[in-house]
Amino acid sequence: MSEQAPLLVVNDLGHMFSNRGQKVRVFEKCNFEIAPTQFVAVQGASGSGKTTLLLACGGMLEPSTGQIRFQGNDLFSLPSSRRTRIRAVSIGYLFQTLELVPYLDLTANVRIATGVSSSVANQWLDRLGLGDRCRSYPRELSHGQRQRVALARAIAHEPALVIADEPTGNLDSRNSELVFSVLKKYAEDGGAVLMATHETQPAAFADFVIDIENLDLLKATVR
Amino acid sequence: MFGIVEFMNPFFLALRELHYRWKSGLVFVLVVASVTGALAYFSVNDASFQKEIGRNVRDIGSNVVILPSAVDQYSYHLEGGYSEITMDANLVSKLIEHRASLNHLIPMLERRAKCSTGDRQSIGRVVGLSASIAMPDRPKAPMQRSIPAGELQLGSELARELGVERDAKAQVTIAGEVYKVQRVNRSSGTWQDSAAFIDLVSAQEIFELPERISRIEAIECTSEQCEASGLQSSVILNNEIEKITDKASFLRKEEMAEARLSVRSVSRENFLVLQNVLWVFLGFTVLGLAILNSLSRKSEIGVLQAVGYGRYRIAALFLVRSLLLAGMGAAVGVTVGMLVSVEQANDLFVMTGQKSSLDWNAAMTIGGVAFLLAVLGGCMPALWAAGENPADLIGRDS
């Protein structure tokens, strides 16, 4: 465990949604902390709630129960404008569905993250193997390439926390290693990373693993 | 291409989006242009149409006659609308001073008198009249032009009696005064066919009735007051004249007056319905397209929120888009609609078509409404969507 003050503190988090009049519980009593330099993996079967947990931690989905403190602030007791500001400056999010803006070229897609200049955007694209495609549009890229653009957008403004939802989902092994190495290096340089993954052995690269289907065990082992 | 700071502002993002989705932008512009064009077309067309109708109904003739109160209307009608009783000519000034609901006032003095030309003579109705007088706040082209002193217009039947050919130069003597025939009028099928028309002052001189008149013919202008008060036109006019003088009464040519009112109101209502339909259509179009655009881009709104765009910045992006497209559509539509309408007016409106002109007030109104609708349609759904949690929007494009 890191000895620095925690960046993200998750207390008794639970979420449920309504489906045709019935309440469906996604997860409950989720507790963990992430400190700067930590690389944390979230593991679980498809539909187990990994994306929901990540969205809540990113301040984008209000959980049904519990509390998320980010940099000391209770995220969902803040006004939405403050939450937006926190997302702009301190959180980078890589969506599972990528969500690139179709009418912007790759440089511009990275630049919509707050305060990113063209040269910084291009440096990140170059680092992720897309240096020669900066003027291309998302529709001209393969899924794997788009995934790397989304990573560049999540990371280019150097947020305190990068949240990545299955960032290697459709990548070949070479590109998967590239993405892991970038995220790992980001954590080593002072950032924190929270990543959902379908990798079978996340413990091989993560400081700790949240098994969303066994949150009690997590509580016992992490806190 | 753009500076570092400006590039990501909503204006440039909107331009990028429009460049990328130019087809949907073009559809927006074309639809707005079509509706605003139709509105502009009918605004100019309506004004031209009203002018043409006004001219036509005016040419039907006067529908109100103001007579001396001493005139017995039974005898008056028995004599074919003729009486020798006169009243003070300054009643015209009083009617104008009191802004009576009348226009195109024509004071007249008439007498039956012997008209002769060479070896032929006949009794005719000699009518002295002035040019029609418009109310100061209701200026119109004159309905009756003045007849120059020393000249005369002959009714077709009187001309036949006197043996005056239609285009021949002739002179007619009345009460010892010689008048040059200015023209022989076409047959009107009324008493006017057996009349001779001279200017009012000349008539007052030869009949030795200075400052006297037999009657005032006029057109009523009571439609707005009738709508506002619910009173009948005759009641309104009667009340007005009673307040001005007790030495005159009025006679309303009911059928003519009602026909005039009916033509005007039907044409106005017809255009009003059409224009209202177009206004509603414009509202639905601009609001609908702008809302559809916002709903179809929910995911994008979610992503922009996720990377830190506030709701007002997101709304600005959609606002810029709507304003640009609605502005272009309205500019094209209003310009084309008005130009086509003015161009067509010459063919459609024979009498007044050449006076048709661009209606800048209508252009500003249509443009202004399109602008407001674009603001509403662009901002409101975007503000609403930007108030949602990003996770509720991503992957939820409608």
Coordinates of C-alpha atoms in Angstrom, one line a residue:
Chain A
M1 CA 0.0 0.0 0.0
S2 CA 1.1 3.6 -0.7
E3 CA 1.9 5.7 2.3
Q4 CA 0.8 9.0 0.7
A5 CA -2.6 10.6 1.6
P6 CA -5.3 8.9 -0.4
L7 CA -6.5 10.6 -3.6
L8 CA -9.7 8.7 -3.8
V9 CA -11.6 7.2 -0.9
V10 CA -14.6 5.0 -1.5
N11 CA -16.9 4.3 1.5
D12 CA -19.7 1.8 1.5
L13 CA -20.5 2.4 -2.1
G14 CA -23.5 0.7 -3.6
H15 CA -25.5 1.1 -6.7
M16 CA -28.8 -0.2 -8.0
F17 CA -31.1 0.7 -10.9
S18 CA -34.6 0.1 -11.8
N19 CA -35.4 -2.4 -14.6
R20 CA -39.1 -2.7 -15.5
G21 CA -40.2 -1.7 -12.1
Q22 CA -37.7 -4.0 -10.3
K23 CA -34.7 -2.8 -8.4
V24 CA -31.5 -4.4 -9.6
R25 CA -28.5 -4.3 -7.3
V26 CA -25.2 -3.8 -9.1
F27 CA -22.9 -3.9 -6.2
E28 CA -22.9 -2.9 -2.5
K29 CA -20.6 -2.0 0.3
C30 CA -17.6 -1.3 -1.8
N31 CA -14.7 0.2 0.1
F32 CA -11.2 1.1 -1.0
E33 CA -8.7 3.9 -1.3
I34 CA -6.3 4.9 -4.0
A35 CA -3.2 7.0 -3.4
P36 CA -1.0 8.8 -5.9
T37 CA 1.4 6.4 -7.8
Q38 CA -1.0 3.5 -7.3
F39 CA -2.2 1.4 -10.2
V40 CA -5.4 -0.4 -9.2
A41 CA -7.3 -2.9 -11.3
V42 CA -11.0 -3.7 -11.1
Q43 CA -11.8 -7.2 -12.1
G44 CA -15.1 -8.9 -12.6
A45 CA -17.3 -10.7 -15.1
S46 CA -19.1 -8.9 -17.8
G47 CA -22.2 -7.1 -16.3
S48 CA -20.8 -7.3 -12.7
G49 CA -20.7 -3.4 -12.4
K50 CA -17.1 -2.5 -13.3
T51 CA -18.1 0.3 -15.6
T52 CA -20.7 1.6 -13.0
L53 CA -18.0 1.7 -10.3
L54 CA -15.6 3.5 -12.6
L55 CA -18.2 6.1 -13.7
A56 CA -19.1 6.8 -10.1
C57 CA -15.4 7.2 -9.2
G58 CA -15.1 9.6 -12.1
G59 CA -17.9 11.8 -10.8
M60 CA -20.2 10.9 -13.7
L61 CA -22.8 8.7 -12.1
E62 CA -24.3 9.3 -8.7
P63 CA -24.2 6.1 -6.7
S64 CA -27.3 4.9 -4.8
T65 CA -25.5 4.7 -1.5
G66 CA -22.2 5.5 0.0
Q67 CA -19.6 8.2 -0.5
I68 CA -16.8 9.0 -2.8
R69 CA -14.2 11.4 -1.6
F70 CA -11.8 12.8 -4.2
Q71 CA -8.9 15.0 -3.1
G72 CA -10.8 15.4 0.2
N73 CA -14.1 16.5 -1.4
D74 CA -17.3 14.4 -1.2
L75 CA -17.8 14.3 -5.0
F76 CA -21.6 14.1 -5.0
S77 CA -22.3 16.7 -2.4
L78 CA -20.5 19.2 -4.5
P79 CA -22.4 21.4 -7.0
S80 CA -22.2 19.9 -10.5
S81 CA -20.1 22.8 -11.7
R82 CA -17.4 22.0 -9.1
R83 CA -17.6 18.4 -10.1
T84 CA -17.2 19.4 -13.7
R85 CA -14.2 21.5 -12.8
I86 CA -12.7 18.5 -10.9
R87 CA -13.2 16.3 -13.9
A88 CA -11.7 18.9 -16.2
V89 CA -8.5 19.3 -14.2
S90 CA -7.9 16.2 -12.0
I91 CA -9.6 13.2 -13.7
G92 CA -8.9 11.6 -17.1
Y93 CA -11.5 9.1 -18.3
L94 CA -11.1 6.5 -21.0
F95 CA -14.6 5.2 -21.9
Q96 CA -15.1 1.6 -22.8
T97 CA -17.0 2.9 -25.8
L98 CA -14.2 5.4 -26.5
E99 CA -16.5 8.3 -27.3
L100 CA -14.2 10.2 -29.6
V101 CA -15.7 13.3 -31.2
P102 CA -16.2 12.4 -34.8
Y103 CA -15.8 15.8 -36.4
L104 CA -12.5 16.6 -34.8
D105 CA -9.1 15.2 -36.0
L106 CA -7.0 13.3 -33.6
T107 CA -5.0 16.3 -32.3
A108 CA -8.3 18.2 -31.6
N109 CA -9.8 15.1 -30.0
V110 CA -6.9 15.1 -27.5
R111 CA -7.0 18.8 -27.2
I112 CA -10.6 19.0 -25.9
A113 CA -9.2 17.9 -22.6
T114 CA -8.6 21.0 -20.6
G115 CA -5.5 23.1 -21.3
V116 CA -3.8 20.7 -23.7
S117 CA -1.8 22.4 -26.5
S118 CA -1.4 21.0 -30.0
S119 CA 2.2 20.1 -29.4
V120 CA 1.4 18.2 -26.1
A121 CA -1.5 16.4 -27.9
N122 CA 0.8 15.4 -30.8
Q123 CA 3.5 14.2 -28.4
W124 CA 1.0 11.9 -26.7
L125 CA -0.3 10.6 -30.0
D126 CA 3.3 10.0 -31.1
R127 CA 4.1 8.2 -27.9
L128 CA 1.1 5.9 -28.5
G129 CA 2.2 5.1 -32.1
L130 CA -0.1 7.5 -33.9
G131 CA 2.3 10.3 -34.6
D132 CA 1.7 10.1 -38.4
R133 CA -2.1 10.2 -38.0
C134 CA -2.6 13.4 -36.1
R135 CA -4.7 15.0 -38.9
S136 CA -6.8 11.9 -39.4
Y137 CA -10.4 11.6 -38.2
P138 CA -11.6 8.8 -35.8
R139 CA -13.6 7.1 -38.6
E140 CA -10.4 6.6 -40.5
L141 CA -8.8 4.5 -37.7
S142 CA -9.1 1.0 -36.5
H143 CA -10.8 0.3 -33.2
G144 CA -7.4 -0.3 -31.6
Q145 CA -6.0 3.0 -32.9
R146 CA -9.1 4.8 -31.6
Q147 CA -8.6 3.2 -28.2
R148 CA -5.1 4.7 -28.1
V149 CA -6.5 8.2 -29.0
A150 CA -9.0 7.9 -26.2
L151 CA -6.1 7.1 -23.8
A152 CA -4.1 10.1 -25.1
R153 CA -7.2 12.3 -24.4
A154 CA -7.6 10.8 -20.9
I155 CA -4.0 11.4 -20.0
A156 CA -2.7 14.4 -21.9
H157 CA -3.8 17.0 -19.4
E158 CA -1.9 15.1 -16.7
P159 CA -4.8 14.5 -14.3
A160 CA -4.3 13.2 -10.7
L161 CA -6.4 10.2 -11.5
V162 CA -6.7 8.3 -14.8
I163 CA -9.7 6.0 -15.0
A164 CA -9.6 3.5 -17.9
D165 CA -12.4 1.2 -18.7
E166 CA -11.0 -1.8 -20.4
P167 CA -8.3 0.1 -22.3
T168 CA -6.8 -3.0 -23.9
G169 CA -10.1 -4.6 -24.8
N170 CA -9.5 -4.8 -28.5
L171 CA -5.8 -4.4 -28.8
D172 CA -3.2 -6.9 -29.9
S173 CA -0.6 -8.0 -27.4
R174 CA 1.9 -5.5 -28.7
N175 CA -0.4 -2.5 -28.4
S176 CA -1.8 -3.9 -25.1
E177 CA 1.8 -3.8 -23.7
L178 CA 2.2 -0.3 -25.0
V179 CA -0.9 0.9 -23.2
F180 CA 0.0 -0.9 -20.0
S181 CA 3.4 0.6 -20.1
V182 CA 2.1 4.1 -20.6
L183 CA -0.4 3.7 -17.7
K184 CA 2.2 2.1 -15.5
K185 CA 4.7 4.9 -16.2
Y186 CA 2.0 7.4 -15.5
A187 CA 1.4 6.0 -12.1
E188 CA 5.2 5.8 -11.4
D189 CA 5.5 9.5 -12.3
G190 CA 3.0 10.4 -9.6
G191 CA -0.4 9.8 -11.1
A192 CA -2.9 7.3 -10.0
V193 CA -4.6 4.8 -12.3
L194 CA -7.9 2.9 -11.8
M195 CA -8.5 0.4 -14.6
A196 CA -11.2 -2.1 -15.3
T197 CA -9.8 -5.1 -17.0
H198 CA -10.7 -8.5 -18.3
E199 CA -7.1 -9.7 -18.0
T200 CA -7.0 -12.9 -16.1
Q201 CA -3.9 -12.0 -14.1
P202 CA -4.3 -8.3 -13.2
A203 CA -2.2 -8.7 -10.1
A204 CA 0.8 -9.0 -12.4
F205 CA 0.7 -5.3 -13.1
A206 CA -1.6 -3.8 -10.5
D207 CA -0.7 -2.6 -6.9
F208 CA -4.0 -4.2 -5.9
V209 CA -7.1 -5.7 -7.5
I210 CA -10.7 -5.0 -6.7
D211 CA -12.7 -8.1 -7.4
I212 CA -16.1 -6.5 -7.8
E213 CA -17.8 -9.8 -7.3
N214 CA -16.1 -10.4 -4.0
L215 CA -16.1 -6.9 -2.3
D216 CA -16.2 -8.4 1.2
L217 CA -12.9 -10.0 0.5
L218 CA -11.6 -6.7 -0.8
K219 CA -12.5 -4.9 2.4
A220 CA -10.7 -7.5 4.4
T221 CA -7.6 -7.4 2.3
V222 CA -7.2 -3.7 1.2
R223 CA -8.6 -1.6 4.1
Chain B
M1 CA -5.2 26.7 -38.8
F2 CA -6.5 28.3 -35.6
G3 CA -4.7 29.6 -32.6
I4 CA -4.3 27.5 -29.5
V5 CA -6.7 29.3 -27.3
E6 CA -9.5 29.9 -29.8
F7 CA -9.6 26.5 -31.4
M8 CA -11.5 24.7 -28.7
N9 CA -14.0 27.5 -28.0
P10 CA -17.6 26.7 -28.9
F11 CA -17.7 28.8 -32.0
F12 CA -14.8 26.9 -33.6
L13 CA -16.2 23.6 -32.4
A14 CA -19.5 24.5 -34.0
L15 CA -17.8 25.4 -37.2
R16 CA -15.9 22.1 -37.2
E17 CA -19.1 20.2 -36.5
L18 CA -20.9 22.0 -39.3
H19 CA -18.1 21.3 -41.7
Y20 CA -18.2 17.6 -40.8
R21 CA -22.0 17.3 -40.9
W22 CA -22.6 19.8 -43.7
K23 CA -25.5 17.7 -45.1
S24 CA -27.6 18.0 -42.0
G25 CA -26.7 21.7 -41.7
L26 CA -27.8 22.2 -45.3
V27 CA -31.1 20.5 -44.6
F28 CA -31.6 22.9 -41.6
V29 CA -30.8 25.9 -43.7
L30 CA -33.0 24.8 -46.6
V31 CA -36.0 24.0 -44.3
V32 CA -35.7 27.4 -42.4
A33 CA -35.2 29.2 -45.7
S34 CA -38.3 27.6 -47.2
V35 CA -40.5 28.5 -44.3
T36 CA -39.1 32.0 -43.8
G37 CA -39.2 32.5 -47.5
A38 CA -42.9 31.5 -47.6
L39 CA -43.6 33.9 -44.7
A40 CA -41.7 36.7 -46.4
Y41 CA -43.4 36.0 -49.7
F42 CA -46.9 36.2 -48.2
S43 CA -46.0 39.3 -46.1
V44 CA -45.2 41.3 -49.2
N45 CA -47.9 39.6 -51.2
D46 CA -50.4 40.3 -48.4
A47 CA -49.5 44.0 -48.4
S48 CA -49.7 44.2 -52.2
F49 CA -53.0 42.3 -52.1
Q50 CA -54.5 44.7 -49.6
K51 CA -53.4 47.6 -51.7
E52 CA -55.0 46.1 -54.8
I53 CA -58.2 45.2 -52.9
G54 CA -58.3 48.7 -51.4
R55 CA -57.9 50.3 -54.9
N56 CA -60.6 48.0 -56.3
V57 CA -63.2 48.6 -53.6
R58 CA -62.4 52.3 -53.7
D59 CA -63.2 52.4 -57.4
I60 CA -66.6 50.9 -56.6
G61 CA -67.4 54.4 -55.4
S62 CA -68.6 56.2 -52.2
N63 CA -70.7 54.3 -49.8
V64 CA -71.7 57.1 -47.5
V65 CA -73.7 60.3 -48.4
I66 CA -74.0 63.2 -45.9
L67 CA -77.1 65.3 -46.6
P68 CA -78.6 68.4 -45.1
S69 CA -80.7 67.3 -42.2
A70 CA -83.7 69.1 -43.8
V71 CA -83.7 66.7 -46.7
D72 CA -86.6 64.4 -46.7
Q73 CA -85.2 61.1 -47.7
Y74 CA -88.4 59.8 -49.2
S75 CA -88.4 62.7 -51.7
Y76 CA -84.7 62.5 -52.2
H77 CA -85.0 58.8 -53.3
L78 CA -88.1 59.6 -55.3
E79 CA -86.2 62.1 -57.2
G80 CA -83.4 59.6 -57.9
G81 CA -81.1 60.8 -55.2
Y82 CA -81.6 64.5 -55.8
S83 CA -82.4 67.5 -53.6
E84 CA -82.1 71.2 -53.9
I85 CA -81.7 71.8 -50.2
T86 CA -78.1 72.8 -49.3
M87 CA -75.9 73.0 -46.3
D88 CA -72.8 74.9 -45.2
A89 CA -69.6 73.8 -47.1
N90 CA -67.5 74.1 -43.9
L91 CA -69.0 70.8 -42.7
V92 CA -66.1 69.2 -44.6
S93 CA -63.6 71.1 -42.5
K94 CA -65.5 70.0 -39.3
L95 CA -65.5 66.4 -40.3
I96 CA -61.7 66.5 -40.9
E97 CA -61.1 68.4 -37.7
H98 CA -63.0 65.8 -35.7
R99 CA -61.3 62.9 -37.6
A100 CA -64.6 61.3 -38.6
S101 CA -64.3 57.7 -39.6
L102 CA -64.5 58.7 -43.3
N103 CA -62.1 59.1 -46.2
H104 CA -62.2 60.4 -49.7
L105 CA -64.7 63.2 -48.9
I106 CA -66.2 64.7 -52.0
P107 CA -68.4 67.8 -51.4
M108 CA -70.9 68.4 -54.2
L109 CA -73.4 71.1 -55.2
E110 CA -76.0 70.1 -57.9
R111 CA -78.9 71.6 -59.7
R112 CA -80.9 70.6 -62.7
A113 CA -80.0 73.1 -65.4
K114 CA -80.2 73.7 -69.1
C115 CA -77.2 72.5 -71.0
S116 CA -76.8 73.6 -74.6
T117 CA -74.4 73.0 -77.4
G118 CA -75.0 74.8 -80.7
D119 CA -78.5 74.0 -81.8
R120 CA -79.2 71.3 -79.2
Q121 CA -80.1 71.6 -75.6
S122 CA -81.2 69.5 -72.7
I123 CA -81.8 69.5 -69.0
G124 CA -79.1 67.7 -67.1
R125 CA -78.0 67.3 -63.5
V126 CA -75.1 69.8 -63.2
V127 CA -72.8 68.7 -60.4
G128 CA -70.1 70.8 -59.0
L129 CA -67.5 68.8 -57.1
S130 CA -64.0 69.1 -55.7
A131 CA -61.2 66.6 -55.8
S132 CA -61.6 64.0 -53.1
I133 CA -60.2 65.1 -49.7
A134 CA -58.2 62.5 -47.7
M135 CA -58.2 62.6 -43.9
P136 CA -54.8 63.8 -42.7
D137 CA -54.0 60.5 -40.9
R138 CA -55.4 58.4 -43.8
P139 CA -53.6 59.7 -46.8
K140 CA -54.6 57.9 -50.0
A141 CA -54.3 58.6 -53.7
P142 CA -57.3 60.8 -54.7
M143 CA -60.4 58.9 -55.6
Q144 CA -61.7 61.9 -57.6
R145 CA -59.4 64.3 -59.3
S146 CA -60.3 68.0 -59.6
I147 CA -61.9 69.3 -62.7
P148 CA -60.1 72.4 -64.0
A149 CA -62.2 75.6 -64.0
G150 CA -63.9 76.2 -67.4
E151 CA -63.9 72.5 -68.2
L152 CA -66.6 69.9 -67.9
Q153 CA -67.1 66.1 -68.0
L154 CA -70.3 64.8 -69.6
G155 CA -72.3 61.7 -68.7
S156 CA -72.7 59.4 -71.7
E157 CA -76.5 59.9 -72.1
L158 CA -76.4 63.7 -71.7
A159 CA -73.6 63.7 -74.3
R160 CA -75.9 61.7 -76.6
E161 CA -78.8 64.2 -76.0
L162 CA -76.4 67.1 -76.8
G163 CA -74.9 65.3 -79.8
V164 CA -71.4 65.4 -78.4
E165 CA -69.2 62.6 -79.8
R166 CA -66.9 60.8 -77.4
D167 CA -63.6 62.0 -78.7
A168 CA -64.8 65.2 -80.4
K169 CA -63.8 68.7 -79.2
A170 CA -67.0 70.5 -78.0
Q171 CA -68.3 73.2 -75.8
V172 CA -71.3 73.2 -73.6
T173 CA -73.1 76.3 -72.2
I174 CA -74.6 76.2 -68.7
A175 CA -76.3 79.2 -67.2
G176 CA -74.6 81.4 -69.7
E177 CA -71.1 80.1 -69.0
V178 CA -69.2 78.2 -71.7
Y179 CA -67.4 75.0 -70.7
K180 CA -64.9 73.0 -72.8
V181 CA -65.8 69.3 -72.8
Q182 CA -62.8 67.6 -71.1
R183 CA -64.2 64.1 -71.7
V184 CA -67.3 62.1 -72.2
N185 CA -67.6 59.5 -69.4
R186 CA -68.2 55.9 -70.2
S187 CA -71.7 54.7 -69.3
S188 CA -72.0 53.9 -65.6
G189 CA -75.7 52.7 -65.6
T190 CA -76.6 55.4 -63.0
W191 CA -77.9 59.0 -62.8
Q192 CA -74.3 60.0 -63.6
D193 CA -75.0 59.2 -67.2
S194 CA -77.3 62.2 -67.4
A195 CA -75.1 64.6 -65.5
A196 CA -72.5 67.2 -66.3
F197 CA -69.6 67.6 -63.9
I198 CA -67.8 70.9 -63.3
D199 CA -65.6 72.1 -60.4
L200 CA -67.4 73.0 -57.2
V201 CA -66.5 76.7 -57.0
S202 CA -67.8 77.2 -60.6
A203 CA -71.0 75.6 -59.7
Q204 CA -71.4 77.7 -56.5
E205 CA -70.8 80.8 -58.7
I206 CA -73.3 80.0 -61.6
F207 CA -76.0 78.8 -59.2
E208 CA -75.2 81.8 -56.8
L209 CA -74.8 79.5 -53.8
P210 CA -71.4 80.5 -52.4
E211 CA -70.0 78.2 -49.6
R212 CA -73.0 75.9 -50.0
I213 CA -73.1 72.3 -50.9
S214 CA -75.9 69.7 -51.6
R215 CA -74.1 66.7 -50.1
I216 CA -70.8 65.1 -49.2
E217 CA -70.0 61.7 -50.6
A218 CA -67.4 59.6 -48.8
I219 CA -66.1 56.1 -47.9
E220 CA -66.5 54.9 -44.4
C221 CA -63.4 53.8 -42.5
T222 CA -65.1 52.1 -39.5
S223 CA -63.9 48.5 -39.8
E224 CA -61.3 48.7 -37.0
Q225 CA -63.8 50.5 -34.7
C226 CA -66.5 47.9 -35.5
E227 CA -64.1 45.1 -34.5
A228 CA -63.0 46.9 -31.4
S229 CA -66.4 48.1 -30.2
G230 CA -68.7 45.5 -31.6
L231 CA -70.9 48.3 -32.9
Q232 CA -72.3 48.5 -36.4
S233 CA -70.7 50.9 -38.8
S234 CA -73.9 53.0 -39.1
V235 CA -74.1 53.5 -35.3
I236 CA -70.5 54.6 -35.2
L237 CA -70.9 57.1 -38.0
N238 CA -74.2 58.4 -36.6
N239 CA -72.7 59.0 -33.2
E240 CA -69.8 60.8 -34.8
I241 CA -71.9 63.1 -37.0
E242 CA -74.3 63.9 -34.2
K243 CA -71.4 65.2 -32.2
I244 CA -70.2 67.4 -35.1
T245 CA -73.4 69.0 -36.4
D246 CA -77.1 68.8 -36.1
K247 CA -77.6 70.2 -39.6
A248 CA -76.6 67.1 -41.5
S249 CA -77.6 63.4 -41.5
F250 CA -76.0 60.5 -43.3
L251 CA -77.2 57.9 -45.6
R252 CA -75.3 54.6 -45.9
K253 CA -75.4 52.6 -49.1
E254 CA -75.7 49.4 -47.2
E255 CA -75.0 46.8 -49.9
M256 CA -72.0 48.6 -51.2
A257 CA -70.6 49.3 -47.8
E258 CA -71.1 45.7 -46.6
A259 CA -69.6 44.3 -49.8
R260 CA -66.5 46.5 -49.2
L261 CA -66.2 45.4 -45.6
S262 CA -66.7 41.8 -46.5
V263 CA -64.1 41.8 -49.3
R264 CA -61.5 43.5 -47.0
S265 CA -62.1 41.3 -44.0
V266 CA -62.3 38.0 -45.9
S267 CA -59.0 38.8 -47.7
R268 CA -57.4 39.9 -44.5
E269 CA -58.6 36.9 -42.5
N270 CA -57.6 34.5 -45.3
F271 CA -54.0 35.8 -45.3
L272 CA -54.0 35.9 -41.5
V273 CA -54.8 32.2 -41.3
L274 CA -52.1 31.3 -43.8
Q275 CA -49.5 33.4 -42.1
N276 CA -50.4 31.9 -38.7
V277 CA -50.0 28.5 -40.1
L278 CA -46.6 29.4 -41.5
W279 CA -45.5 31.0 -38.1
V280 CA -46.5 27.8 -36.3
F281 CA -44.6 25.8 -39.0
L282 CA -41.6 28.0 -38.5
G283 CA -41.7 27.4 -34.8
F284 CA -41.9 23.7 -35.2
T285 CA -39.2 23.6 -37.8
V286 CA -36.5 25.6 -36.0
L287 CA -37.3 24.2 -32.6
G288 CA -37.7 20.7 -33.9
L289 CA -34.5 20.6 -35.9
A290 CA -32.5 22.2 -33.1
I291 CA -33.9 19.9 -30.5
L292 CA -33.4 16.9 -32.7
N293 CA -29.8 18.0 -33.1
S294 CA -29.2 18.2 -29.4
L295 CA -30.9 14.8 -28.7
S296 CA -29.0 13.1 -31.4
R297 CA -25.8 14.3 -29.8
K298 CA -26.4 13.3 -26.2
S299 CA -23.3 11.1 -26.2
E300 CA -21.2 14.0 -27.4
I301 CA -22.6 16.2 -24.6
G302 CA -21.8 13.5 -22.1
V303 CA -18.2 13.3 -23.4
L304 CA -17.8 17.1 -23.3
Q305 CA -19.1 17.1 -19.7
A306 CA -16.7 14.2 -18.9
V307 CA -13.7 16.2 -20.1
G308 CA -14.8 19.3 -18.2
Y309 CA -17.1 21.4 -20.4
G310 CA -19.7 23.2 -18.2
R311 CA -23.3 23.3 -19.2
Y312 CA -23.2 26.9 -20.5
R313 CA -20.2 26.2 -22.7
I314 CA -22.0 23.1 -24.1
A315 CA -25.2 25.1 -24.6
A316 CA -23.1 27.8 -26.4
L317 CA -21.8 25.2 -28.8
F318 CA -25.4 24.3 -29.8
L319 CA -26.5 27.9 -29.7
V320 CA -23.8 28.9 -32.2
R321 CA -24.8 26.1 -34.5
S322 CA -28.5 27.0 -34.3
L323 CA -27.9 30.7 -34.8
L324 CA -25.6 30.2 -37.7
L325 CA -28.0 27.9 -39.5
A326 CA -31.2 29.7 -38.6
G327 CA -29.5 33.0 -39.5
M328 CA -28.4 31.7 -42.9
G329 CA -31.7 30.1 -43.6
A330 CA -33.7 33.2 -42.6
A331 CA -31.4 35.5 -44.6
V332 CA -31.7 33.4 -47.7
G333 CA -35.4 32.7 -47.2
V334 CA -36.5 36.3 -46.5
T335 CA -34.4 37.7 -49.3
V336 CA -35.6 35.2 -51.9
G337 CA -39.2 35.3 -50.7
M338 CA -39.5 39.0 -50.8
L339 CA -37.8 39.4 -54.1
V340 CA -40.0 36.8 -55.7
S341 CA -43.1 38.4 -54.3
V342 CA -42.1 41.9 -55.5
E343 CA -41.3 40.4 -58.9
Q344 CA -44.6 38.6 -59.2
A345 CA -46.6 41.6 -57.9
N346 CA -46.5 43.2 -61.4
D347 CA -48.3 40.2 -62.9
L348 CA -50.6 39.5 -60.0
F349 CA -51.8 43.0 -59.1
V350 CA -52.6 45.0 -62.2
M351 CA -53.5 48.3 -60.6
T352 CA -51.0 48.6 -57.7
G353 CA -48.4 45.9 -58.5
Q354 CA -45.7 48.4 -59.5
K355 CA -45.9 50.0 -56.0
S356 CA -45.1 46.7 -54.3
S357 CA -41.9 47.0 -52.3
L358 CA -39.7 45.1 -49.9
D359 CA -41.2 45.0 -46.4
W360 CA -38.2 45.6 -44.0
N361 CA -40.4 45.4 -41.0
A362 CA -41.6 41.9 -42.0
A363 CA -38.0 41.0 -42.7
M364 CA -36.9 42.1 -39.3
T365 CA -39.8 40.3 -37.6
I366 CA -39.3 37.0 -39.4
G367 CA -35.5 37.2 -38.8
G368 CA -36.1 38.1 -35.2
V369 CA -38.5 35.2 -34.5
A370 CA -36.2 32.7 -36.3
F371 CA -33.3 34.1 -34.1
L372 CA -35.3 33.6 -30.9
L373 CA -36.5 30.2 -31.9
A374 CA -32.9 29.2 -32.7
V375 CA -31.8 30.5 -29.2
L376 CA -34.6 28.4 -27.6
G377 CA -34.1 25.3 -29.7
G378 CA -30.3 25.4 -29.4
C379 CA -30.0 26.3 -25.7
M380 CA -32.8 24.7 -23.9
P381 CA -32.2 21.0 -24.8
A382 CA -28.5 21.4 -24.5
L383 CA -28.8 23.0 -21.1
W384 CA -31.2 20.3 -20.0
A385 CA -28.8 17.5 -21.3
A386 CA -25.8 19.2 -19.8
G387 CA -27.5 19.1 -16.4
E388 CA -27.7 15.3 -16.5
N389 CA -25.0 13.0 -15.3
P390 CA -22.5 12.3 -18.1
A391 CA -23.0 8.6 -17.6
D392 CA -26.7 9.0 -18.3
L393 CA -26.0 10.5 -21.7
I394 CA -23.1 8.5 -23.1
G395 CA -24.2 5.9 -25.5
R396 CA -27.8 7.3 -25.3
D397 CA -28.1 9.2 -28.6
S398 CA -31.7 9.3 -29.7

